[in-house]
XYZ file of C-alpha atoms in Angstrom:
259
model
C -12.159 302.378 -28.113
C -12.260 300.860 -24.647
C -8.838 300.777 -23.019
C -9.780 300.640 -19.317
C -12.837 299.381 -17.496
C -14.342 298.588 -14.096
C -15.225 295.430 -12.142
C -16.968 296.592 -8.977
C -19.931 294.261 -8.348
C -19.659 291.276 -6.052
C -18.848 287.856 -7.554
C -22.364 286.740 -6.630
C -23.938 289.689 -8.503
C -22.033 288.724 -11.662
C -23.007 285.086 -11.166
C -26.692 286.046 -11.005
C -26.428 288.157 -14.144
C -24.591 285.609 -16.283
C -25.941 282.373 -14.851
C -22.758 280.280 -14.730
C -22.391 277.390 -12.296
C -18.967 278.259 -10.895
C -18.616 280.429 -7.798
C -15.309 282.255 -8.289
C -14.042 284.844 -5.828
C -12.328 287.986 -7.102
C -11.790 291.487 -5.692
C -13.218 294.721 -7.139
C -11.060 296.342 -9.810
C -11.127 300.091 -10.432
C -8.711 300.249 -13.349
C -8.667 297.067 -15.439
C -5.936 297.434 -18.054
C -4.755 295.566 -21.175
C -2.626 292.412 -20.683
C -4.236 291.769 -17.269
C -6.358 288.647 -16.558
C -10.050 289.453 -16.953
C -13.261 287.433 -16.405
C -15.328 286.341 -19.381
C -18.364 284.107 -19.849
C -18.528 281.623 -22.722
C -20.544 278.585 -23.731
C -18.911 275.183 -23.127
C -20.875 272.030 -24.014
C -24.071 274.028 -23.874
C -23.403 275.532 -20.430
C -22.267 279.035 -19.522
C -18.782 278.969 -18.078
C -16.732 281.529 -16.162
C -13.112 281.838 -17.339
C -10.108 284.123 -16.999
C -8.293 285.263 -20.138
C -5.609 287.823 -20.892
C -7.059 291.094 -22.202
C -5.485 291.501 -25.628
C -6.431 288.924 -28.271
C -3.762 286.823 -29.991
C -4.959 284.864 -33.073
C -3.799 281.225 -33.209
C -1.721 281.822 -36.357
C 0.616 284.313 -34.624
C 4.106 282.863 -34.237
C 5.546 285.323 -31.706
C 3.092 287.295 -29.509
C 5.865 289.707 -28.547
C 5.986 291.029 -32.101
C 2.201 291.199 -32.549
C 0.115 294.320 -31.920
C -2.082 294.247 -28.818
C -5.721 293.775 -29.898
C -7.803 294.893 -26.930
C -10.749 296.005 -29.118
C -12.465 294.717 -32.259
C -14.599 297.104 -34.343
C -18.064 295.761 -35.114
C -17.854 297.187 -38.653
C -14.912 294.920 -39.577
C -15.115 292.060 -37.071
C -16.354 289.594 -39.716
C -13.686 290.547 -42.243
C -10.393 290.980 -40.400
C -8.376 287.734 -40.197
C -7.519 288.412 -36.543
C -11.197 288.270 -35.505
C -13.058 286.394 -38.242
C -12.741 282.856 -36.840
C -13.393 283.940 -33.261
C -16.551 285.722 -34.397
C -17.773 282.450 -35.882
C -16.731 280.074 -33.110
C -15.539 281.843 -29.952
C -17.863 284.639 -28.896
C -17.980 285.603 -25.226
C -19.190 288.206 -22.729
C -16.936 290.470 -20.683
C -18.216 291.093 -17.145
C -18.068 294.830 -16.370
C -19.446 297.690 -14.292
C -18.402 300.526 -16.565
C -15.455 301.907 -18.492
C -13.265 304.974 -18.856
C -12.982 307.294 -21.813
C -10.821 310.330 -22.465
C -12.175 313.552 -23.987
C -9.612 315.331 -26.120
C -9.386 319.102 -25.802
C -6.442 320.305 -27.849
C -3.351 318.622 -26.411
C -5.177 317.719 -23.195
C -7.211 314.583 -22.456
C -9.776 314.629 -19.636
C -10.717 311.185 -18.202
C -14.375 310.300 -17.678
C -15.917 307.354 -15.835
C -18.961 305.859 -17.592
C -21.258 303.606 -15.561
C -24.876 302.401 -15.656
C -27.138 304.857 -13.879
C -28.632 302.021 -11.827
C -25.090 300.870 -10.869
C -25.884 297.284 -11.888
C -23.298 295.032 -13.617
C -23.421 294.678 -17.386
C -21.975 292.660 -20.274
C -19.679 293.770 -23.093
C -19.705 291.682 -26.263
C -16.336 290.018 -26.755
C -14.246 287.402 -28.541
C -11.720 284.933 -27.190
C -8.973 282.813 -28.715
C -6.572 280.093 -27.622
C -2.941 280.502 -28.692
C -0.496 277.587 -28.702
C 3.236 278.252 -28.725
C 5.962 276.225 -30.435
C 6.929 274.558 -27.157
C 3.406 273.636 -26.108
C 2.714 276.767 -24.078
C -0.945 277.837 -24.202
C -2.620 281.166 -23.535
C -6.274 282.220 -23.750
C -6.880 285.833 -24.698
C -9.820 288.110 -25.461
C -10.944 291.406 -26.999
C -13.933 293.699 -26.393
C -16.080 294.580 -29.409
C -16.745 298.287 -29.885
C -19.433 300.116 -31.812
C -20.323 303.723 -32.596
C -21.084 305.676 -29.423
C -24.633 306.643 -28.571
C -25.533 310.310 -28.202
C -24.801 310.299 -24.476
C -21.174 309.300 -25.058
C -20.443 310.731 -28.524
C -19.413 314.122 -27.153
C -16.642 312.377 -25.213
C -15.527 309.786 -27.775
C -16.913 308.335 -31.029
C -16.626 304.693 -29.877
C -17.925 302.617 -26.974
C -18.146 298.927 -26.000
C -21.071 296.998 -27.452
C -23.345 296.410 -24.434
C -25.566 293.347 -24.649
C -28.872 293.060 -22.742
C -29.534 289.897 -20.760
C -32.092 288.634 -23.314
C -29.388 288.584 -26.018
C -26.866 286.492 -24.063
C -27.979 283.109 -25.426
C -27.982 284.231 -29.061
C -24.570 285.824 -28.755
C -22.891 282.916 -26.984
C -24.370 280.054 -29.039
C -21.855 279.887 -31.894
C -23.075 276.466 -33.058
C -26.634 277.655 -33.787
C -26.266 281.389 -34.406
C -24.046 282.413 -37.316
C -21.684 285.381 -37.163
C -23.797 287.721 -39.306
C -26.888 287.106 -37.200
C -24.871 287.676 -34.029
C -23.469 290.921 -35.454
C -27.002 292.334 -35.627
C -27.084 292.214 -31.807
C -24.196 294.666 -31.491
C -25.773 298.044 -30.854
C -24.747 301.024 -28.709
C -26.163 301.128 -25.189
C -29.665 302.632 -25.007
C -29.861 306.391 -24.550
C -30.044 307.354 -20.902
C -28.610 304.060 -19.631
C -25.151 305.406 -18.791
C -23.869 308.097 -16.454
C -20.646 309.830 -17.578
C -18.677 312.103 -15.267
C -15.144 313.461 -15.056
C -12.617 311.796 -12.767
C -9.053 312.356 -11.645
C -6.113 311.975 -14.036
C -4.816 309.402 -11.540
C -6.635 306.819 -13.674
C -4.028 307.433 -16.390
C -1.539 305.309 -14.437
C -2.284 301.606 -14.700
C -0.648 301.042 -11.297
C -3.457 303.025 -9.636
C -6.400 300.820 -8.667
C -8.505 302.144 -5.772
C -11.968 303.642 -5.094
C -10.680 307.221 -5.415
C -10.434 306.708 -9.177
C -14.220 306.714 -9.614
C -14.923 309.769 -7.450
C -16.745 312.489 -9.368
C -14.835 315.727 -9.972
C -16.769 318.993 -9.629
C -17.734 320.439 -13.028
C -15.024 322.845 -14.186
C -17.667 325.321 -15.371
C -18.989 325.709 -11.834
C -15.690 326.795 -10.328
C -14.946 329.036 -13.309
C -18.335 330.712 -12.955
C -17.695 331.539 -9.318
C -14.305 333.029 -10.122
C -15.729 335.117 -12.936
C -18.570 336.370 -10.731
C -16.143 337.396 -8.020
C -13.910 339.164 -10.528
C -16.793 341.119 -12.092
C -18.529 342.059 -8.830
C -18.237 345.788 -7.933
C -15.639 346.338 -5.242
C -16.750 348.291 -2.135
C -15.312 351.738 -1.736
C -12.402 351.914 0.679
C -13.409 353.649 3.860
C -11.371 356.313 5.508
C -9.804 355.273 8.780
C -11.396 358.356 10.379
C -14.941 357.757 9.195
C -17.391 355.051 10.220
C -20.677 354.094 8.613
C -23.119 354.207 11.519
C -25.827 352.647 9.386
C -23.912 349.320 9.103
C -22.347 348.514 12.480
C -19.416 346.154 12.258
C -18.456 343.334 14.556
C -15.001 344.852 14.490
C -16.071 348.426 15.453
C -15.036 347.890 19.037
C -11.512 347.037 17.884
C -11.028 350.131 15.741
């Protein structure tokens, strides 16, 4: 799944990638979390449009969002069948602006967080869906979900799922719901190409949604490296203890004058 992601590029860099007319300003985000407002790109009257939606899709037939499960992801394998996503897949496809995402590698009862970003550090697009929910008193809320697919080989050792990353040349086909049917659009949803992404371990500080600063994406040193040093030091032969009365004249010491 994808439960946290990154928005680091400048607003102008995202505007160049997606080609929308608006010029919104928004700060970098290092720990985007469910229920927060997130930027998407959708097609409105034939033009690409920037919009903010709540991350966590609510289908229009839901009566009380408070009693409905949070749908932050939609699996590509079932996106055309599940009632929660079926209509959005036909009529309300969108792109999530992103610079990467986090995933957690399970090791027994422990989960190690990893940051996954494009190697060229350029912004990218996750395939997504959006919906508009209308409440009984006229309240309205637009929400969205990221579509996930099977992880490529680079990511599979961390987690079996990853966001579906769309290349720029697929944007028009994905967004044009009036001309491109859902099944045809589904064929665009592939894992990211091998070698595109850089995955590295980061601090467990990312586990707290309240944390949102550049320190979250700093690379941790590989645990194997520190372990190897400790093991080498432990297995190295220890020098024989010298008698206080004897000196080794062959290896003068800087401390000889103090003895």
